[in-house]
Tab-separated table of C-alpha atoms in Angstrom:
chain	number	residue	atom	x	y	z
A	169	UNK	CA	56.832	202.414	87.489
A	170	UNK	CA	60.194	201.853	86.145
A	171	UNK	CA	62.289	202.364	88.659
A	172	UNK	CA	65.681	205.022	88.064
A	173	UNK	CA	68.846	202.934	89.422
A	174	UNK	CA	68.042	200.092	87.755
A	175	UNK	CA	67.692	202.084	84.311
A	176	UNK	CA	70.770	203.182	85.237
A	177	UNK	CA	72.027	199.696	85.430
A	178	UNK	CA	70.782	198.816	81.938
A	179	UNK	CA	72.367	201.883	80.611
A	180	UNK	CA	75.741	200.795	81.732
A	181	UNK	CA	75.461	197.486	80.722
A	182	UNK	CA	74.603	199.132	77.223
A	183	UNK	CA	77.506	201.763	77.596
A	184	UNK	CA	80.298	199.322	78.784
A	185	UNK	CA	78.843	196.002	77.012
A	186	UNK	CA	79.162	194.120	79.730
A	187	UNK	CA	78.734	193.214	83.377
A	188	UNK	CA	81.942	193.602	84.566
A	189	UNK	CA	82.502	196.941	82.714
A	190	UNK	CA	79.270	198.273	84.120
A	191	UNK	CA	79.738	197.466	87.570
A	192	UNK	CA	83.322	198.998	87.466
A	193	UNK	CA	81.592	201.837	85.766
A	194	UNK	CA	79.085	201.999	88.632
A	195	UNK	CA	81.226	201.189	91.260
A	196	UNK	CA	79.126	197.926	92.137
A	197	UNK	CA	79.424	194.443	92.403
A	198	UNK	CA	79.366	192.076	89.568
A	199	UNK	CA	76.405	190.460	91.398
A	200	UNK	CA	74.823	194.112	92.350
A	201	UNK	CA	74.269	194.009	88.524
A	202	UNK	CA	72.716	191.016	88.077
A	203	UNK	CA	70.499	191.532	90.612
A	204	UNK	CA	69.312	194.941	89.490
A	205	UNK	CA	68.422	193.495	85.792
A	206	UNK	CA	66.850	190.519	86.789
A	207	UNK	CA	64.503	192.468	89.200
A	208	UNK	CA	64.052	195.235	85.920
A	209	UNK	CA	63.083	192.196	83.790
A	210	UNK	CA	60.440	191.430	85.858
A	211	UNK	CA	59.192	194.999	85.875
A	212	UNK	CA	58.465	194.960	82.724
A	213	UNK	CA	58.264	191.392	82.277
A	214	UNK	CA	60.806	190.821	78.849
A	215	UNK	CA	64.063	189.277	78.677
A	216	UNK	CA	66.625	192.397	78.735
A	217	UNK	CA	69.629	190.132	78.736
A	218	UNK	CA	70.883	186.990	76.626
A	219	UNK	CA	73.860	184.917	77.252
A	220	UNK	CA	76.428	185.649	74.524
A	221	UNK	CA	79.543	182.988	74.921
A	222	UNK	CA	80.852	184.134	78.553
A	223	UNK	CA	79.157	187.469	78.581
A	224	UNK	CA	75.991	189.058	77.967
A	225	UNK	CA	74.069	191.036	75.044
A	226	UNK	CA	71.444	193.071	75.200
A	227	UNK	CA	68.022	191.502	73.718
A	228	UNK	CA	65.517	194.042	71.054
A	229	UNK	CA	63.818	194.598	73.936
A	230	UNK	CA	67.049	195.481	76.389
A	231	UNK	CA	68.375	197.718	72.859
A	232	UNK	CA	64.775	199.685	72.979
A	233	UNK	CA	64.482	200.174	76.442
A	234	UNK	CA	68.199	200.799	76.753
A	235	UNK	CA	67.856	204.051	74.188
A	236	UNK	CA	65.036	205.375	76.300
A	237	UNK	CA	67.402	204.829	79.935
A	238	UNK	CA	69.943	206.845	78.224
A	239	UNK	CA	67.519	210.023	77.134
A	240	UNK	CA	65.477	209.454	80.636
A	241	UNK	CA	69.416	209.707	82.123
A	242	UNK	CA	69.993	212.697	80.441
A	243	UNK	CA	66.991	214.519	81.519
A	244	UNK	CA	67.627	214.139	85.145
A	245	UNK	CA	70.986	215.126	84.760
A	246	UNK	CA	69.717	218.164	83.611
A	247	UNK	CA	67.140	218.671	86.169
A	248	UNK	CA	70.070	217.931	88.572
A	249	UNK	CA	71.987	220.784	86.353
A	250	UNK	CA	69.062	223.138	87.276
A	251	UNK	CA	68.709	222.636	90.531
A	252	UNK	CA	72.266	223.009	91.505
A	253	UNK	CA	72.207	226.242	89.809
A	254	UNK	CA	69.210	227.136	90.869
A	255	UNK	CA	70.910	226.837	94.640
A	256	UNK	CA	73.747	228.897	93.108
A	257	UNK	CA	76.172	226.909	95.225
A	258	UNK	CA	79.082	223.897	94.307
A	259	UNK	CA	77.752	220.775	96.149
A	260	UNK	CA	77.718	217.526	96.026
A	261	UNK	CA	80.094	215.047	94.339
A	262	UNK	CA	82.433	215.397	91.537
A	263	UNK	CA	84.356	212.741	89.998
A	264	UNK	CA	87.691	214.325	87.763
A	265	UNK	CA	90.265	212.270	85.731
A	266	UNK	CA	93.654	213.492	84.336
A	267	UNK	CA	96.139	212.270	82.591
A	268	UNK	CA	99.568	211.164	85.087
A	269	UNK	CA	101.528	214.927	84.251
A	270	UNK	CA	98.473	216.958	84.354
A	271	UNK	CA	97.160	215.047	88.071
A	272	UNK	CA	100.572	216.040	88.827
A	273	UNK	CA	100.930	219.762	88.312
A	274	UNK	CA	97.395	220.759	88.263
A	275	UNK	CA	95.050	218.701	90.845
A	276	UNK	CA	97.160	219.843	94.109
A	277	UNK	CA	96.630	223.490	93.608
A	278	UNK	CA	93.127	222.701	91.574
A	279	UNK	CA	92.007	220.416	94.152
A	280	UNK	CA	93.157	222.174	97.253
A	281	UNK	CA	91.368	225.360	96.421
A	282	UNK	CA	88.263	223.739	95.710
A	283	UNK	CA	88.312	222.330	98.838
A	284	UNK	CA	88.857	226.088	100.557
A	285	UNK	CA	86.092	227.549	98.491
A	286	UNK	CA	83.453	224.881	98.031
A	287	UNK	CA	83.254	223.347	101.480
A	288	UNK	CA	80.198	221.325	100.588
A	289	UNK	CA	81.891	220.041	97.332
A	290	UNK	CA	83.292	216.401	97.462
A	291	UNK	CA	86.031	216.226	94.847
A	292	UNK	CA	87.460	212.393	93.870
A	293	UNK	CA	90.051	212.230	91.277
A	294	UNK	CA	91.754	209.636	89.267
A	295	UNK	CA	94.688	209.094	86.983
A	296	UNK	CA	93.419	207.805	83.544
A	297	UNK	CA	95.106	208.292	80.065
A	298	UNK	CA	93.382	210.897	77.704
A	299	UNK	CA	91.174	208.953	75.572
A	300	UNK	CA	89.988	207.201	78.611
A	301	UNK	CA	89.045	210.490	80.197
A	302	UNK	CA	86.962	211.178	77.400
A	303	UNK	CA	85.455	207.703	77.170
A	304	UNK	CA	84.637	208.350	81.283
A	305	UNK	CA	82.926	211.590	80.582
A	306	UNK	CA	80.859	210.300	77.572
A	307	UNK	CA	79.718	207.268	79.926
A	308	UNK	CA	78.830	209.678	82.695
A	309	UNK	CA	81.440	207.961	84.589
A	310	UNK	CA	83.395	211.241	85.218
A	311	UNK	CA	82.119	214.810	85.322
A	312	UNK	CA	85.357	216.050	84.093
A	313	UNK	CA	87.954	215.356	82.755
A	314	UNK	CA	91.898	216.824	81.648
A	315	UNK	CA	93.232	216.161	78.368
A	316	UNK	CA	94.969	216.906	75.987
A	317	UNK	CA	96.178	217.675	72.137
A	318	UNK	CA	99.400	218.046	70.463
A	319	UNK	CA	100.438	220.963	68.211
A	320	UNK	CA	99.927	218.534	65.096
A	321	UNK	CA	97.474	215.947	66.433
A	322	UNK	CA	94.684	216.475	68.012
A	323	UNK	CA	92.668	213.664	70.009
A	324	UNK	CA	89.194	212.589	69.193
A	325	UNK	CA	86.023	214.202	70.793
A	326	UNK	CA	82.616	213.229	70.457
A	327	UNK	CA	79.543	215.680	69.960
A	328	UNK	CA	77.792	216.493	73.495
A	329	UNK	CA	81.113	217.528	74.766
A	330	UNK	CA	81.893	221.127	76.123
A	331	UNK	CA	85.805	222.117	76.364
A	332	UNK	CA	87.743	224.544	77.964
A	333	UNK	CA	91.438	225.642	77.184
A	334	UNK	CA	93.571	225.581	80.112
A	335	UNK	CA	97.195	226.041	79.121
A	336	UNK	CA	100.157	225.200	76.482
A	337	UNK	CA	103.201	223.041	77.744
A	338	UNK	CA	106.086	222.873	76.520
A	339	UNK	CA	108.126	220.118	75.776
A	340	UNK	CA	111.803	219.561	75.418
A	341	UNK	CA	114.151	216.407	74.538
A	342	UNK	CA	115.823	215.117	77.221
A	343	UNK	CA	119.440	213.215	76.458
A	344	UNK	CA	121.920	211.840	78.699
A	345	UNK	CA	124.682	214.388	79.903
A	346	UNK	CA	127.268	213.042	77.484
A	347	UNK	CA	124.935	212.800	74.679
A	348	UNK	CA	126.680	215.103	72.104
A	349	UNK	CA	123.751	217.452	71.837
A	350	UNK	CA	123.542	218.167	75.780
A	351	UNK	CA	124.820	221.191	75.614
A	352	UNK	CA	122.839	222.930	72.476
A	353	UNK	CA	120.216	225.902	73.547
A	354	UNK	CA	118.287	224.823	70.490
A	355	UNK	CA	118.043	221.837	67.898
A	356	UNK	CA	115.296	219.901	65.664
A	357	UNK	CA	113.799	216.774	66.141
A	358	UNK	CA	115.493	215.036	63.223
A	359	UNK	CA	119.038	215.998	64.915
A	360	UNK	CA	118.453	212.779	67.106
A	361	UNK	CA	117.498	210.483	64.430
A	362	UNK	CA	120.758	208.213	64.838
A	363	UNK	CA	119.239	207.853	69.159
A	364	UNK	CA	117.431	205.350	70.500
A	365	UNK	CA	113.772	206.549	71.759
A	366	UNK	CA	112.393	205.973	75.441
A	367	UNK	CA	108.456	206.692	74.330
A	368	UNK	CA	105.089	205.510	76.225
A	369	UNK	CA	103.545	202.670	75.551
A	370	UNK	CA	101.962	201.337	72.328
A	371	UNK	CA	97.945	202.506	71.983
A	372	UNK	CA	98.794	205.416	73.986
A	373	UNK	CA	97.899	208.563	72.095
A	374	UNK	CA	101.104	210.295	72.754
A	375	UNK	CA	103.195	206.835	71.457
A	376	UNK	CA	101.083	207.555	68.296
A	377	UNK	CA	102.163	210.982	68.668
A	378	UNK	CA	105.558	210.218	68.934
A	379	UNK	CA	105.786	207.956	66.223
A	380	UNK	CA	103.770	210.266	63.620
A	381	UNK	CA	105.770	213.502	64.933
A	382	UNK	CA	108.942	211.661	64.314
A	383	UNK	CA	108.611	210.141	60.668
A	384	UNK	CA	107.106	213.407	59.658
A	385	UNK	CA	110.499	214.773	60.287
A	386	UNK	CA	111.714	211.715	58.367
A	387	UNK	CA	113.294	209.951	61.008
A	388	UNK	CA	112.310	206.194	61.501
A	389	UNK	CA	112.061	206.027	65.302
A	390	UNK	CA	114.119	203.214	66.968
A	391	UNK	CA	112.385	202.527	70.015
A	392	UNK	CA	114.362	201.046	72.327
A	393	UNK	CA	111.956	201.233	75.758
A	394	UNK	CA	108.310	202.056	76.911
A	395	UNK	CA	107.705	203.439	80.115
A	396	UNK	CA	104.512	204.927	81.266
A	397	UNK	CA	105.581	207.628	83.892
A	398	UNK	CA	107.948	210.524	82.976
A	399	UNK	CA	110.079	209.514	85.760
A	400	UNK	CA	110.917	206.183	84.613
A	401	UNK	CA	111.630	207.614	81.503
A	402	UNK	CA	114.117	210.247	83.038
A	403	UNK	CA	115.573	207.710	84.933
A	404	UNK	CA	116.278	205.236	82.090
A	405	UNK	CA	117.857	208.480	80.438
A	406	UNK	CA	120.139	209.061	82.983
A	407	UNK	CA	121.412	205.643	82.833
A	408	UNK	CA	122.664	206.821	79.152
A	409	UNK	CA	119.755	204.199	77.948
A	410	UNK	CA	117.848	206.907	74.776
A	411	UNK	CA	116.593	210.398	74.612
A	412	UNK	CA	112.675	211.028	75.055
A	413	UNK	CA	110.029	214.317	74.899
A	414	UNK	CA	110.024	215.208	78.243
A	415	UNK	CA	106.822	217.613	78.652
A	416	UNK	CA	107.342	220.733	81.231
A	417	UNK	CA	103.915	220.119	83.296
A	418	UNK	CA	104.566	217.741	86.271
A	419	UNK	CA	107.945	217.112	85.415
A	420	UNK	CA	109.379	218.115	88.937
A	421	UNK	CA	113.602	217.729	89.600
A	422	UNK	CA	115.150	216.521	86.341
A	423	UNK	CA	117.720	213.470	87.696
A	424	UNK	CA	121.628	213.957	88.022
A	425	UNK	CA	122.999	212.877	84.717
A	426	UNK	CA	119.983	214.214	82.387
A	427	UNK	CA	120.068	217.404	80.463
A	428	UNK	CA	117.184	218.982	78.559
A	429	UNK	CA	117.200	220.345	74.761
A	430	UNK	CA	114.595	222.700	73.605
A	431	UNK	CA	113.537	222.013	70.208
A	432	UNK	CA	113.805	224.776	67.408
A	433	UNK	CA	110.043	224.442	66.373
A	434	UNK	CA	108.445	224.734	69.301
A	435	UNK	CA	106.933	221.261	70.726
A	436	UNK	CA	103.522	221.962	72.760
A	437	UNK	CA	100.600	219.681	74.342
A	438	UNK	CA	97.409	221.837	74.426
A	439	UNK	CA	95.568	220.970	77.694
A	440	UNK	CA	92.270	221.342	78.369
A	441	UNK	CA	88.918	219.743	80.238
A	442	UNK	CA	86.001	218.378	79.172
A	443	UNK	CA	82.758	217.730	80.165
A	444	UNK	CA	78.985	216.777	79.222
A	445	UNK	CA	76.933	219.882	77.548
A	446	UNK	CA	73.839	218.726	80.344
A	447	UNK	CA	75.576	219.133	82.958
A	448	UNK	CA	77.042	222.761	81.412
A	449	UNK	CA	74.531	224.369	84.089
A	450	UNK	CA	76.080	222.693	87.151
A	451	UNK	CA	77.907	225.915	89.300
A	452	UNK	CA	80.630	222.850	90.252
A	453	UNK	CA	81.290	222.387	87.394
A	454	UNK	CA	82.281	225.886	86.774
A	455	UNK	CA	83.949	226.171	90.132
A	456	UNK	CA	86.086	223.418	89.369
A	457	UNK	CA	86.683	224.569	85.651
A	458	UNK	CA	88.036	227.941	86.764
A	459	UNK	CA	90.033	226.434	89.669
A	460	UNK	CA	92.276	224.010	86.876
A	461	UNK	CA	92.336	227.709	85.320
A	462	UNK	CA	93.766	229.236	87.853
A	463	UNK	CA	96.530	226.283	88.691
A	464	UNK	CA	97.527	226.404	84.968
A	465	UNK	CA	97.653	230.280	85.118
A	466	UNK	CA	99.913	229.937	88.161
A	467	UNK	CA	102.458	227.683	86.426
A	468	UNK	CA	102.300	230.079	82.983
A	469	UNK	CA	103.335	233.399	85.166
């Protein structure tokens, strides 16, 4: 008998391609790991594993038996599917990422009222950047997941995925109070061309954004700073340092010294959640789908 966790184990190690990456994944030891594929090696008495410079690989056998973890997985998440809706109540555990703005101006309310209505539901929540929500929700490492798209680019999302919309945001540019523009109701992107450019940092889909937005405008960007939170970036404004898209969800107080520029053709993110089509069946993950509904409705009123 092949036993479940340690199947699970295997399809981790598979999923994340290596031991450190699957215990993170798992929320184990390193040495948990180990442990769990050297006792499933003997169950079925192969070598799963082979040493691969500092790390691991899977062997043909691991590969085979791998492929059949991750379809035996996804059964029992859909008998676990069925029998939480079959109890027609929101229990249990459920693990939810969101990108820094959107864990800002959604989770409180989100998260708050899911408490109040779901008593039984335990709700843990991270801060992860978009792609790597996705990436958590393909692994099975999140339920859910917030993310997003921009007007002109959207971001990558593998089959088996169900989405739901859950509001447009607005963005404006934000400039330093003497920047010459500070006071316009309206302008266009390439009206800051000559400005330095506070963006996030490289490999993050909205740097990519950034930079593909601006050169379709025909402005070369010059950036002169990365920061990862909108705060930083405000701040670093206010010092007179660049000009950056400063989205309206999560943005909170705008700092003394930083005024805010709405652009002429209208610059949106498209937010939404994610989440695996076998667990579609699971009444928390509706409950928790229409509470980030209900916060983003509350901030669109």
């Amino acid at each position: 008998m092949l036993n479940l966790e340690r199947l699970r184990t295997l399809d981790a190690l598979a999923r994340h391609g290596s031991v450190s990456g699957a215990a993170d994944g798992l929320h184990v030891t390193t040495s948990a790991v180990s442990q769990q594929m050297a006792k499933l090696e003997r169950e079925v008495g192969q070598q799963l594993l082979a040493k691969n410079g500092r790390g691991v690989r899977l062997t043909d056998a691991g590969r085979l038996l791998a492929d059949h973890a991750a379809r035996i997985i996804s059964q029992v998440e859909l008998a676990q599917a069925d029998v939480e809706a079959q109890r027609g109540r929101a229990v249990g555990e459920l693990r939810v990422g969101a990108f820094p703005t959107a864990a800002r101006g959604l989770f409180p309310a989100a998260l708050s009222a899911l408490r109040t209505d779901h008593p039984e539901l335990t709700v843990r929540s991270q801060e992860m950047e978009p792609a790597d929500g996705v990436l958590g929700v393909v692994r099975g490492d999140l339920d859910l997941a917030v993310v997003l798209d921009w007007y002109n680019k959207r971001l990558p999302v593998p089959g088996g995925l169900v989405r739901a919309h859950l509001l447009d945001d607005t963005a404006d540019v934000a400039v330093p109070a003497g920047h010459p523009l500070a006071g316009r109701k309206v302008a266009d992107l390439a009206d800051f061309a000559e400005d330095d450019w506070i963006s996030w940092p490289e490999g993050e889909f909205c740097h990519e954004w950034l930079m593909f937005t601006l050169r379709g405008e025909g402005v070369e960007p010059r950036i002169a700073h990365m920061a990862e939170e909108h705060h930083t970036q405000l701040a670093l404004i206010a010092a007179g340092l660049g000009v950056c898209v400063a989205p309206r969800l999560g943005r909170g107080p705008v700092p003394e010294g930083v005024r805010l520029v709405p652009v002429r053709d209208t610059v949106r993110r498209h937010i939404y959640v994610v989440w695996r089509a076998d667990a579609d069946r699971r009444p928390s993950i509706r409950a928790a789908v229409d509470a980030l509904r209900w916060a983003g409705e509350r901030l669109t009123d």
